[in-house]
mmCIF file of C-alpha atoms in Angstrom:
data_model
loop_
_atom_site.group_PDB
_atom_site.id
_atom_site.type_symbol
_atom_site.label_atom_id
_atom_site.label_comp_id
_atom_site.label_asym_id
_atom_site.label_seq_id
_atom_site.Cartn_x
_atom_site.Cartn_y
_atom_site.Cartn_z
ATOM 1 C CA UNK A 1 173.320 147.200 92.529
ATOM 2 C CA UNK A 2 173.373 145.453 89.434
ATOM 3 C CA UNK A 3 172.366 141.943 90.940
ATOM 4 C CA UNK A 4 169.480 144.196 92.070
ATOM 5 C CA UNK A 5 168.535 145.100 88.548
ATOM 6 C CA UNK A 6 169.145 142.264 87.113
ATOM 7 C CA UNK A 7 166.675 140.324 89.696
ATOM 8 C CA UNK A 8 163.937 143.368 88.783
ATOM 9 C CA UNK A 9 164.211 142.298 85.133
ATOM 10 C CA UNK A 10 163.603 138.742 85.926
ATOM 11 C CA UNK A 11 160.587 139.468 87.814
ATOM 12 C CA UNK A 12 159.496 141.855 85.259
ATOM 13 C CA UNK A 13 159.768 139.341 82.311
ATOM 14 C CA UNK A 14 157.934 136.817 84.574
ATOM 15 C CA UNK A 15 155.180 138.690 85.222
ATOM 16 C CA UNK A 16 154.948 140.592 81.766
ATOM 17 C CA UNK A 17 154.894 136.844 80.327
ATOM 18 C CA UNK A 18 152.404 135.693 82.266
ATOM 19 C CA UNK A 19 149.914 138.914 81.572
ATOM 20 C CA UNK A 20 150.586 138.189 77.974
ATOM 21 C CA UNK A 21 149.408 134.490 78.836
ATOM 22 C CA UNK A 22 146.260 136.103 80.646
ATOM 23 C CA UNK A 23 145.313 138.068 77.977
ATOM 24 C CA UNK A 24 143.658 135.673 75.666
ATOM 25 C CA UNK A 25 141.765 132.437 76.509
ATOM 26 C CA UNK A 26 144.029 129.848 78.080
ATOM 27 C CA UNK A 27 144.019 125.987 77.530
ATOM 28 C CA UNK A 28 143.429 123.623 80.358
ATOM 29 C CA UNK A 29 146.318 123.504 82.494
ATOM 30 C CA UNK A 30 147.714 127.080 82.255
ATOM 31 C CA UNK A 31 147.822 129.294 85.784
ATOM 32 C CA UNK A 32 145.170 131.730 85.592
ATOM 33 C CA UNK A 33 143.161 134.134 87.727
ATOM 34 C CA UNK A 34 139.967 134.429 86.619
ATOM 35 C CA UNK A 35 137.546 132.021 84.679
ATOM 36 C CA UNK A 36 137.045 134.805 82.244
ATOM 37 C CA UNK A 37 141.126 133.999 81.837
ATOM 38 C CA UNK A 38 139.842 130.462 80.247
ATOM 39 C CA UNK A 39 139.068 128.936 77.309
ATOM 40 C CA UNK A 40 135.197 128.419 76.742
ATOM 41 C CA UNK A 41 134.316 124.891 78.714
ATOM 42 C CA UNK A 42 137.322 125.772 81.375
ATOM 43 C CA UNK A 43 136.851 127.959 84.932
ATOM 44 C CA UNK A 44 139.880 129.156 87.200
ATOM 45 C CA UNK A 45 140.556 127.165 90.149
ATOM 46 C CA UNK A 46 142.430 125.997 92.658
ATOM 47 C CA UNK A 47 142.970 122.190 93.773
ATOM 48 C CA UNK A 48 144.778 121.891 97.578
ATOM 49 C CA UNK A 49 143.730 118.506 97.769
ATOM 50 C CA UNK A 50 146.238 117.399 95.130
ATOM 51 C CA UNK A 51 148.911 119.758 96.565
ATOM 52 C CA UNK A 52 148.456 122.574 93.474
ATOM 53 C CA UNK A 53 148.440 125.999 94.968
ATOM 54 C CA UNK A 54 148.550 127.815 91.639
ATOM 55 C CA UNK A 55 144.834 128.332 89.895
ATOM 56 C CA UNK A 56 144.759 126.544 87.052
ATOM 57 C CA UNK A 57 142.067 126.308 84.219
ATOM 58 C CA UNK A 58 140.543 123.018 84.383
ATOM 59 C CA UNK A 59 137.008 121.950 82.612
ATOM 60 C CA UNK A 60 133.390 122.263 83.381
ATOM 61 C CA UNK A 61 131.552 120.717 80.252
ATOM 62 C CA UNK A 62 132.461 117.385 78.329
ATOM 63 C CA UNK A 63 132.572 116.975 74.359
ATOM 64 C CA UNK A 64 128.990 116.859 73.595
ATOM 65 C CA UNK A 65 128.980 113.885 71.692
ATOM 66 C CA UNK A 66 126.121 114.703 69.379
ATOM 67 C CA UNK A 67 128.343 117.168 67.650
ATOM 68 C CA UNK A 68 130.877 114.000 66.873
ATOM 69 C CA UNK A 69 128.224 111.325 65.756
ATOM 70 C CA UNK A 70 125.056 113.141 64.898
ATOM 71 C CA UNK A 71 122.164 110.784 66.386
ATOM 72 C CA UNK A 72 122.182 107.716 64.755
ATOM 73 C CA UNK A 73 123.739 105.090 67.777
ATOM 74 C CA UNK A 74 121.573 103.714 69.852
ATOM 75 C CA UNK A 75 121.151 105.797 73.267
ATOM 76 C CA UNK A 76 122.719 103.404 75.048
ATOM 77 C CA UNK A 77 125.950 103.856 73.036
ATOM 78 C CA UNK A 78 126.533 107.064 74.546
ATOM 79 C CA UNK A 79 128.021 107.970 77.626
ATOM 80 C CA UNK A 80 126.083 111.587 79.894
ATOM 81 C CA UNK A 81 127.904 113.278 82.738
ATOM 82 C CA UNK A 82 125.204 112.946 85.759
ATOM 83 C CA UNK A 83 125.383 114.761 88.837
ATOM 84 C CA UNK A 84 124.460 113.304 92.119
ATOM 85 C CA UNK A 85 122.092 115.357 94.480
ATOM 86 C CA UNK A 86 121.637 117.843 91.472
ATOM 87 C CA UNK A 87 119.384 120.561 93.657
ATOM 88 C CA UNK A 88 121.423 120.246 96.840
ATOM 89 C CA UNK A 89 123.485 123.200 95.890
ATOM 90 C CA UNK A 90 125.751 125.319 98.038
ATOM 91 C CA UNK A 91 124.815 128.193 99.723
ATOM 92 C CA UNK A 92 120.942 127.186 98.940
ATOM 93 C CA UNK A 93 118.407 128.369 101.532
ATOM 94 C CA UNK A 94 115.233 126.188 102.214
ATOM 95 C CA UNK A 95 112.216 127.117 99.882
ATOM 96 C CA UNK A 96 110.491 126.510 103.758
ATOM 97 C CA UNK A 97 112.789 129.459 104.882
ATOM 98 C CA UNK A 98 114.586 127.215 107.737
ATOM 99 C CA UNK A 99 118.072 126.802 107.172
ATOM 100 C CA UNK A 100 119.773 123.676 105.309
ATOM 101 C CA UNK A 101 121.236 121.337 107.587
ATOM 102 C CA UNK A 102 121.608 118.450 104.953
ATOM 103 C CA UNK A 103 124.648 117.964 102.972
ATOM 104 C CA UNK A 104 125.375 119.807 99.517
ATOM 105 C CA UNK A 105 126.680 118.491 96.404
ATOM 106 C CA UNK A 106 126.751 120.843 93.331
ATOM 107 C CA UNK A 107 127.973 124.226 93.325
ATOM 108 C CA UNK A 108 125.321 125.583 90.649
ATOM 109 C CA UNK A 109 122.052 125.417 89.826
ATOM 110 C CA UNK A 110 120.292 122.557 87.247
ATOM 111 C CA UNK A 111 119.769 125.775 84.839
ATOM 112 C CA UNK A 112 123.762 125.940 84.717
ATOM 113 C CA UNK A 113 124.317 122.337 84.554
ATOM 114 C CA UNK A 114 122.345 121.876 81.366
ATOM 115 C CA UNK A 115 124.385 124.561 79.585
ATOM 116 C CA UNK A 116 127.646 122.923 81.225
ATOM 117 C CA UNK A 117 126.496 119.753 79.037
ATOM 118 C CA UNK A 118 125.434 118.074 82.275
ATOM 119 C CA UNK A 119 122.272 114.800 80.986
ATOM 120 C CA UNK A 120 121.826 112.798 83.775
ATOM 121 C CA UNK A 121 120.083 114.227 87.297
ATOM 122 C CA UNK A 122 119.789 112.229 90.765
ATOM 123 C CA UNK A 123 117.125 113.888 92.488
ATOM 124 C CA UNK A 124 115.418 112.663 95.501
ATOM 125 C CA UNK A 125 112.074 113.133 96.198
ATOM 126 C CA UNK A 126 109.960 113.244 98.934
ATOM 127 C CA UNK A 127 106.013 114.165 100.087
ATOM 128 C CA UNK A 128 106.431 117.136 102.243
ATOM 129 C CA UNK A 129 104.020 119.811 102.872
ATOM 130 C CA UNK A 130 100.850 118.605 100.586
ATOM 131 C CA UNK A 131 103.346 118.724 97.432
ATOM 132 C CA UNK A 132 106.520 116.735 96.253
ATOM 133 C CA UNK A 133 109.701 118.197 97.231
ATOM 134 C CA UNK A 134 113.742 117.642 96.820
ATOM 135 C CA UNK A 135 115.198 116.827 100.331
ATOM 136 C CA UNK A 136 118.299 115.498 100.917
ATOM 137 C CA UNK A 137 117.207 113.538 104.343
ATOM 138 C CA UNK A 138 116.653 110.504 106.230
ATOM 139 C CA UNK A 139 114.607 108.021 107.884
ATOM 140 C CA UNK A 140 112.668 107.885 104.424
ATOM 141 C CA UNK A 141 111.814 111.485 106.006
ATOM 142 C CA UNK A 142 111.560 115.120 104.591
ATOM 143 C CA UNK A 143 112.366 118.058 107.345
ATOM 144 C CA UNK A 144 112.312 121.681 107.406
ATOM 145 C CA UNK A 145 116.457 121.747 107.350
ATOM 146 C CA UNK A 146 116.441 118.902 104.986
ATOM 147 C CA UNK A 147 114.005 120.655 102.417
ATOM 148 C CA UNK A 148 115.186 122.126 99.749
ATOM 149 C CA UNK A 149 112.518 122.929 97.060
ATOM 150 C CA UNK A 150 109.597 122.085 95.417
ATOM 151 C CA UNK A 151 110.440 119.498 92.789
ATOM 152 C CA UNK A 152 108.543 120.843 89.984
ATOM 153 C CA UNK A 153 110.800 123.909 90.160
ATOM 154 C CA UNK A 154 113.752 121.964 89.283
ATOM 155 C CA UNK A 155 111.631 120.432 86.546
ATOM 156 C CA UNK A 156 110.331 123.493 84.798
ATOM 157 C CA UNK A 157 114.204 123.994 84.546
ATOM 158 C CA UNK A 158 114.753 120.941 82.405
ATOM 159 C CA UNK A 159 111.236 121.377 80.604
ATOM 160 C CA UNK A 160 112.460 124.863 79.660
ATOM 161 C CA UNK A 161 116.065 123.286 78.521
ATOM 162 C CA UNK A 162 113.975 120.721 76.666
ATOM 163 C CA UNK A 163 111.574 123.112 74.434
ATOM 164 C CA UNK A 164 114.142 125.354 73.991
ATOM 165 C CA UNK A 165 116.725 122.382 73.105
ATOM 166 C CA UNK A 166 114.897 120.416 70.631
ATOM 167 C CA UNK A 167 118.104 117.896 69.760
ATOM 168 C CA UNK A 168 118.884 116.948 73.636
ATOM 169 C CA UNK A 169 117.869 113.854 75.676
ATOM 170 C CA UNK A 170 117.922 113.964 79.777
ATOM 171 C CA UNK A 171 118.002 111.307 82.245
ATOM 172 C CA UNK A 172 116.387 111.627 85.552
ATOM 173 C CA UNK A 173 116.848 108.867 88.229
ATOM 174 C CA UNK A 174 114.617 109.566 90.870
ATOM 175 C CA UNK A 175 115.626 108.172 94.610
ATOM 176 C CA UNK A 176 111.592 107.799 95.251
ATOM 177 C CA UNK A 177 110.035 108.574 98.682
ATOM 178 C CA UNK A 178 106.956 109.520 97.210
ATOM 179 C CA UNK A 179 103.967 107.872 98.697
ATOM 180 C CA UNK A 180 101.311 110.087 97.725
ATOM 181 C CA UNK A 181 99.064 108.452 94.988
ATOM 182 C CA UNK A 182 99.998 109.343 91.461
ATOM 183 C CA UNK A 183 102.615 111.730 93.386
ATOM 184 C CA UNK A 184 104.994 111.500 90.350
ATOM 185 C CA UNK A 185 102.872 111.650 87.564
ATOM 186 C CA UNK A 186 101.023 114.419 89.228
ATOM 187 C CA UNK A 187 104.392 116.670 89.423
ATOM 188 C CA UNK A 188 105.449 115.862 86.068
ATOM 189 C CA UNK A 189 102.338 117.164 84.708
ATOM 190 C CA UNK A 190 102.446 119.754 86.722
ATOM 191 C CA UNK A 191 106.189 120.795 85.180
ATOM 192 C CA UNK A 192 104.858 119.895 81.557
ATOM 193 C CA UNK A 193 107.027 117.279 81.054
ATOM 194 C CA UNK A 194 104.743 114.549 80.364
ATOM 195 C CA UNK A 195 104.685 114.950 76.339
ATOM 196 C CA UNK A 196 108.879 114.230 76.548
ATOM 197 C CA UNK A 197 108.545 111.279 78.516
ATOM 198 C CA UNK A 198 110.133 108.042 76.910
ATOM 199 C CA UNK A 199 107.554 105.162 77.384
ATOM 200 C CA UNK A 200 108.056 102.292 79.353
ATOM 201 C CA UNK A 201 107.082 99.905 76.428
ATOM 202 C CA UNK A 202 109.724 101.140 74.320
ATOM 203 C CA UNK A 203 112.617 100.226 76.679
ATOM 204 C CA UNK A 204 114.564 96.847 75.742
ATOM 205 C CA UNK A 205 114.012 94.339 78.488
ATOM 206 C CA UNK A 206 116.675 91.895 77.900
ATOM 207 C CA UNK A 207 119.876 93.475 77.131
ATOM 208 C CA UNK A 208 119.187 95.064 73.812
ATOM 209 C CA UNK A 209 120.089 98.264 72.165
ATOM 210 C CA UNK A 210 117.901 100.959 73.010
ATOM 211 C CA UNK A 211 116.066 103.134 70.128
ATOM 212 C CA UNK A 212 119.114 105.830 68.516
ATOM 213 C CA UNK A 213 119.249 109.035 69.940
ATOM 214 C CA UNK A 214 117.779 110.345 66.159
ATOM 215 C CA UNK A 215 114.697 108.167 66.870
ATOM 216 C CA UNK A 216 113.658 109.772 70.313
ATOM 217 C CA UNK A 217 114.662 113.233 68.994
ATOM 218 C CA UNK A 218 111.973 112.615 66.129
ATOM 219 C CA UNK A 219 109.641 111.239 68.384
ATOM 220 C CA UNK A 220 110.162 113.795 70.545
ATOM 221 C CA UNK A 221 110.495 111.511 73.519
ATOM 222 C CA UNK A 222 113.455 113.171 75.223
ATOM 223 C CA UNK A 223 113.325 112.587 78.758
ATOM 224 C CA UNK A 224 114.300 109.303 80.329
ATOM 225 C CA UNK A 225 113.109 108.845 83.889
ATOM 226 C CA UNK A 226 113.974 106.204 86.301
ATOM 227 C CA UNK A 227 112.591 105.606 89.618
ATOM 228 C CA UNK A 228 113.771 103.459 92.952
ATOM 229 C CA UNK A 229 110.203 102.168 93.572
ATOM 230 C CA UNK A 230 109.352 99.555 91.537
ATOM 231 C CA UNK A 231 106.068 99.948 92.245
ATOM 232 C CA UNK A 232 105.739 102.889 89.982
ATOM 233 C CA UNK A 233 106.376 101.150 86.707
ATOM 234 C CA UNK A 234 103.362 99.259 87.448
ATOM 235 C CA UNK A 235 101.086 102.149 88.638
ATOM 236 C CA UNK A 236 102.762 105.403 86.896
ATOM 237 C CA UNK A 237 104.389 103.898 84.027
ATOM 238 C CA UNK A 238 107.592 104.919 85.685
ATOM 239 C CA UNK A 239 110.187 102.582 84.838
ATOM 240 C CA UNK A 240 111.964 100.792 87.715
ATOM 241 C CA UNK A 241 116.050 101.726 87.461
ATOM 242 C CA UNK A 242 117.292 98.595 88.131
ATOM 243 C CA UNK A 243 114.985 96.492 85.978
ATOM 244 C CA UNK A 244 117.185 98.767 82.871
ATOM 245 C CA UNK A 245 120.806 99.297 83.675
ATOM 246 C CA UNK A 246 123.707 97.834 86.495
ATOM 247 C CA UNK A 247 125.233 100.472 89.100
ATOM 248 C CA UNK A 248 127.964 100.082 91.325
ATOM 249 C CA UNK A 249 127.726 101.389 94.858
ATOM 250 C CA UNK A 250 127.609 104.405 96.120
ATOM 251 C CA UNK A 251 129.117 106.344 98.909
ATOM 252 C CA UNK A 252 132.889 105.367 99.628
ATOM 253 C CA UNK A 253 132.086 101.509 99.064
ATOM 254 C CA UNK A 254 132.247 102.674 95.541
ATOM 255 C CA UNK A 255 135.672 104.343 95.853
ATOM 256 C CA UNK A 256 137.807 101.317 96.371
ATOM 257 C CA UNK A 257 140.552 101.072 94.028
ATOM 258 C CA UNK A 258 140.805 98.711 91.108
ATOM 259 C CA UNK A 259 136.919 97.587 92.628
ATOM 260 C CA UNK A 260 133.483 97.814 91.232
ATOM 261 C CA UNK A 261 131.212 96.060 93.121
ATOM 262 C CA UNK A 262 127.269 96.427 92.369
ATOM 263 C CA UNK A 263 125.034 98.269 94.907
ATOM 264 C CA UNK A 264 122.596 96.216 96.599
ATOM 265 C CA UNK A 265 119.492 96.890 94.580
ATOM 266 C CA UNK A 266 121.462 96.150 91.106
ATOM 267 C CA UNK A 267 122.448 93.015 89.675
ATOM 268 C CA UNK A 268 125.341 92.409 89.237
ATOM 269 C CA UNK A 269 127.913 94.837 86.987
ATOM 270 C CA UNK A 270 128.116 92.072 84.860
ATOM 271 C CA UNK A 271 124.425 91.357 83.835
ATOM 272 C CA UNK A 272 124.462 92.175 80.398
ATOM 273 C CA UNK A 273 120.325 91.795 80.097
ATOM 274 C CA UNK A 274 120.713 95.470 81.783
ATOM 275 C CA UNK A 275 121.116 97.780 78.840
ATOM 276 C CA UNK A 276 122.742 100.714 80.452
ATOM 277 C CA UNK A 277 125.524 101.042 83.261
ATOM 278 C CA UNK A 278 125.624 104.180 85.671
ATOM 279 C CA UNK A 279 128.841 104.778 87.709
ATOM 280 C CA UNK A 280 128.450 105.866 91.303
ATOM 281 C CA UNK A 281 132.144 107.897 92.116
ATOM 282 C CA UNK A 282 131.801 110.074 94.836
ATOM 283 C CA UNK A 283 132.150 109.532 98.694
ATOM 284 C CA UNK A 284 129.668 109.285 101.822
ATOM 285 C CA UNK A 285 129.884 112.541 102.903
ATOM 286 C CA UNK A 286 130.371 115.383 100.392
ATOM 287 C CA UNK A 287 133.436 117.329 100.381
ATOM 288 C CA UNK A 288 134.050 120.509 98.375
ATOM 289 C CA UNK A 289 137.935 120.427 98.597
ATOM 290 C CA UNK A 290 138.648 117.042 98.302
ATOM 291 C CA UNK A 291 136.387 116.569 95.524
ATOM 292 C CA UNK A 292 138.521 117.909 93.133
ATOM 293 C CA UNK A 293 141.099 115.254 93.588
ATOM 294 C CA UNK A 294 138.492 112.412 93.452
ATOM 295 C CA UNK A 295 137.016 113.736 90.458
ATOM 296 C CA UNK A 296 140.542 113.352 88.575
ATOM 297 C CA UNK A 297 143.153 110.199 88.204
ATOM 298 C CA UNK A 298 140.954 108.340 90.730
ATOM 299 C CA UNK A 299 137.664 109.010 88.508
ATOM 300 C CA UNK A 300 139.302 107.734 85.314
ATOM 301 C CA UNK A 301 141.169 104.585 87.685
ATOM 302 C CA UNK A 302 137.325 103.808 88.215
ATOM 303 C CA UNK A 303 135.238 103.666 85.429
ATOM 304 C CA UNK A 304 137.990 101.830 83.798
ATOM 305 C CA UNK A 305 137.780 99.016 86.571
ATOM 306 C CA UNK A 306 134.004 99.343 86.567
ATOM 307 C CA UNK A 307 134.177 98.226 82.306
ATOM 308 C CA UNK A 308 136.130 95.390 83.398
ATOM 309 C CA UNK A 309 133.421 94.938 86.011
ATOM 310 C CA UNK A 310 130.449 95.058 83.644
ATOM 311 C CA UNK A 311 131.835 93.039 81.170
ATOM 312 C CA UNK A 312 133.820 95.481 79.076
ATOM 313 C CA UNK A 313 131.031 98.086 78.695
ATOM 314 C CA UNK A 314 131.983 101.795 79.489
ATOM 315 C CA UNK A 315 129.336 103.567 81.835
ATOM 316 C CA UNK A 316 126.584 105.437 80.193
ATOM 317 C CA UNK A 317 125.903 107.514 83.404
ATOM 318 C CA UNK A 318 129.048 108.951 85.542
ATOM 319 C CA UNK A 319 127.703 110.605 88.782
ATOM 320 C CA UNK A 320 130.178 112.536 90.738
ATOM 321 C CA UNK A 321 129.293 115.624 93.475
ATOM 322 C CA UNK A 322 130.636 119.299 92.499
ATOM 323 C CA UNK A 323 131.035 117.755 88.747
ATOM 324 C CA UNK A 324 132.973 121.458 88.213
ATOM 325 C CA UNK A 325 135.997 120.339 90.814
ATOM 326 C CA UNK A 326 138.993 119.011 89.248
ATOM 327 C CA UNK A 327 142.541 118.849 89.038
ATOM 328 C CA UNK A 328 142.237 119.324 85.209
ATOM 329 C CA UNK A 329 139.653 117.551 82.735
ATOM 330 C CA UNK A 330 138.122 115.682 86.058
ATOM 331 C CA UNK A 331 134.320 114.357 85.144
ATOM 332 C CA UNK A 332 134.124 115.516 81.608
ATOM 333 C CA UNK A 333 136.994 113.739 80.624
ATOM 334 C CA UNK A 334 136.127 110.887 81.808
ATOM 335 C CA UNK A 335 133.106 111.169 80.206
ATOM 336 C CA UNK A 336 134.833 111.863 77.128
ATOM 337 C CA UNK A 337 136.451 108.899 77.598
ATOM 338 C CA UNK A 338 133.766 106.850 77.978
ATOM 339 C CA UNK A 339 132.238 108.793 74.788
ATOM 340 C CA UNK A 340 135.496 107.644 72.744
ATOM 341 C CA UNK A 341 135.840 104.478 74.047
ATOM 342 C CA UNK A 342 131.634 103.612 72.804
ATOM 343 C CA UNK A 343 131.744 105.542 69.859
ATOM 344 C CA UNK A 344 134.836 105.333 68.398
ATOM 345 C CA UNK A 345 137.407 102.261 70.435
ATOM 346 C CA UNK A 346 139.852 105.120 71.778
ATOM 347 C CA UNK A 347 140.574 106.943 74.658
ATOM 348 C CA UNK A 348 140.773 110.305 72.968
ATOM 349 C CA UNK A 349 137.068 111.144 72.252
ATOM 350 C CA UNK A 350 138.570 114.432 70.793
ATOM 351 C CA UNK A 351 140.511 112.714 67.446
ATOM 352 C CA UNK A 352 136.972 110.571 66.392
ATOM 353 C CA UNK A 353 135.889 111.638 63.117
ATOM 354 C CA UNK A 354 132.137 111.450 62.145
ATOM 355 C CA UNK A 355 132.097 110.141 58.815
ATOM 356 C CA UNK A 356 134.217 107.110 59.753
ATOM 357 C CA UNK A 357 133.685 106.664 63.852
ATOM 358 C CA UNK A 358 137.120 106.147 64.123
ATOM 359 C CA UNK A 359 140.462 107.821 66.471
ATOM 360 C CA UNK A 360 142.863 109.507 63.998
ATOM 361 C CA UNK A 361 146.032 110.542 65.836
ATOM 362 C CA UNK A 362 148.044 113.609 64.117
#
């Protein structure tokens, strides 16, 4: 009998300590049960792929590292958590009304990115049905159960972000299967995001700092986009992605460890007359449970190998799928660490100080 009690008081102390734990915001780490459990920047979840059957609060946003710096580095000197396949979200239904065959990637929408402190969207885009659409397809090909949505819906998202947002900068890198004349500049109208547009003649062609963040906040030129076609630069004053920055490859040729090797339409990681350097980490085929173990230690493994690989420069873009899915601080720390490591020389993006753009460590 009194073993008996003496178990019930265990449990009782266990569990009383752990509602006392749930009853204000929890750190990253702690066992929770709801996001609303979590600190702002953290969500509630689970991660089976790394063996952790307890939910534990893990983050959604990085440090945003104009609140550390102000603007005055050049943009290139900063480091943007990008999400691959931003609109292929799960659970979406075709805008078309078929179902979506195609793989997803993301678990919200690009509305919710942007607050997460998501800069940097992959979005591929496609003539279907008279207009210019986001498909996640083939064959150079948009289909019914491939189609997602009209792009300019997506892009009145970030034009909204951007008026409302007057000290932010975005990065679109368009994967371009648009063959409709003046498709691109047609659709960007269309989503009034022309006037935010960063010009082509203002990007550094041989491996030079780009303007500071301050300057294209007061010029009002916000929005950085890239496209695969490097016809467009000519033609749309689009510029070309690969004639500005080095990426490594995609798809699970970019998941071998201690390896960065440049995808085929890049030089190499270690051509320094590219300004910027975007980090590819996520696998061929998307996976919603494993992602949150690739999005962890491996994540970090890899952008550290690719700054060996491009010549000691941290990434300025890091592109994972379901960005959310960790096993702790998953893609925004490593894009804190990317931050710290640009901005300040340290790891801890956390401990730089403004004023002197250096770590302290208490």
């Amino acid at each position: 009998m009194l073993q008996r009690l003496v178990f019930l008081l265990i449990v009782l102390l266990i569990q009383s300590s752990f509602l006392f734990e749930i009853s204000s915001a929890l750190q990253e780490g702690k066992t929770c049960i709801l996001n609303d459990n979590c600190d702002a920047g953290l969500h509630c979840e689970t991660c089976l792929a790394n063996n952790n059957l307890r939910p534990r609060c893990s983050r959604t946003q990085p440090i945003n590292p104009i609140s550390k710096v102000k603007k005055g580095l050049p943009f290139n000197k900063y480091a943007w958590l990008t999400t691959h396949n931003s609109f292929a979200r799960l659970g979406q239904v075709s805008k078309t009304g078929s179902v979506i065959l195609a793989p997803t990637n993301q678990q919200d929408s690009v509305t919710s990115q942007l607050a997460n402190g998501v800069r940097g969207f992959m979005l591929d885009m496609y003539d279907f049905e008279n207009d210019i659409w986001l498909c996640h397809s083939f064959d150079e090909t948009c289909f019914n159960f491939t189609a997602f949505q009209p792009a300019v819906n997506v892009l009145r998202e970030i034009q909204g972000f951007l008026e409302n947002n007057k000290d932010e900068v975005v990065t679109i890198i368009i994967e371009d299967y648009v063959k409709s004349p003046k498709g691109l500049t047609k659709v960007f109208n269309a989503a009034g995001l022309q006037k935010f547009m960063f010009p082509v003649t203002r990007m550094p062609k041989i491996g030079g700092d780009w303007p500071t963040l301050d300057d294209m906040i007061q010029q009002n030129q916000r929005l950085l986009v890239f496209t695969s076609d490097r016809s467009k630069e000519a033609t749309e004053g689009i510029a070309y992605q690969w004639k500005y920055m080095v990426e490594n490859q995609y798809g699970n040729g970019g998941l071998k460890v201690g390896a960065c090797p440049n995808r085929a339409q890049s030089a190499p990681m270690s051509d320094k007359s590219k300004s910027l350097v975007l980090v590819n980490h996520f696998p061929d085929a998307p996976d919603l449970v494993v992602a949150c173990r690739q999005n962890s230690a491996p994540l970090l493994e890899s952008i550290k190998a690719c700054y060996q690989a491009a010549g000691q420069r941290w990434p300025n873009f890091i592109a994972v799928d379901f960005y959310k899915r960790s096993d702790g601080g998953g893609a925004p720390q490593a894009v804190d660490v990317s931050n710290g490591n640009l901005i300040c020389g340290c790891d801890n993006f956390a401990a730089c100080k403004v004023v002197f753009l250096i770590c302290f460590f208490l």
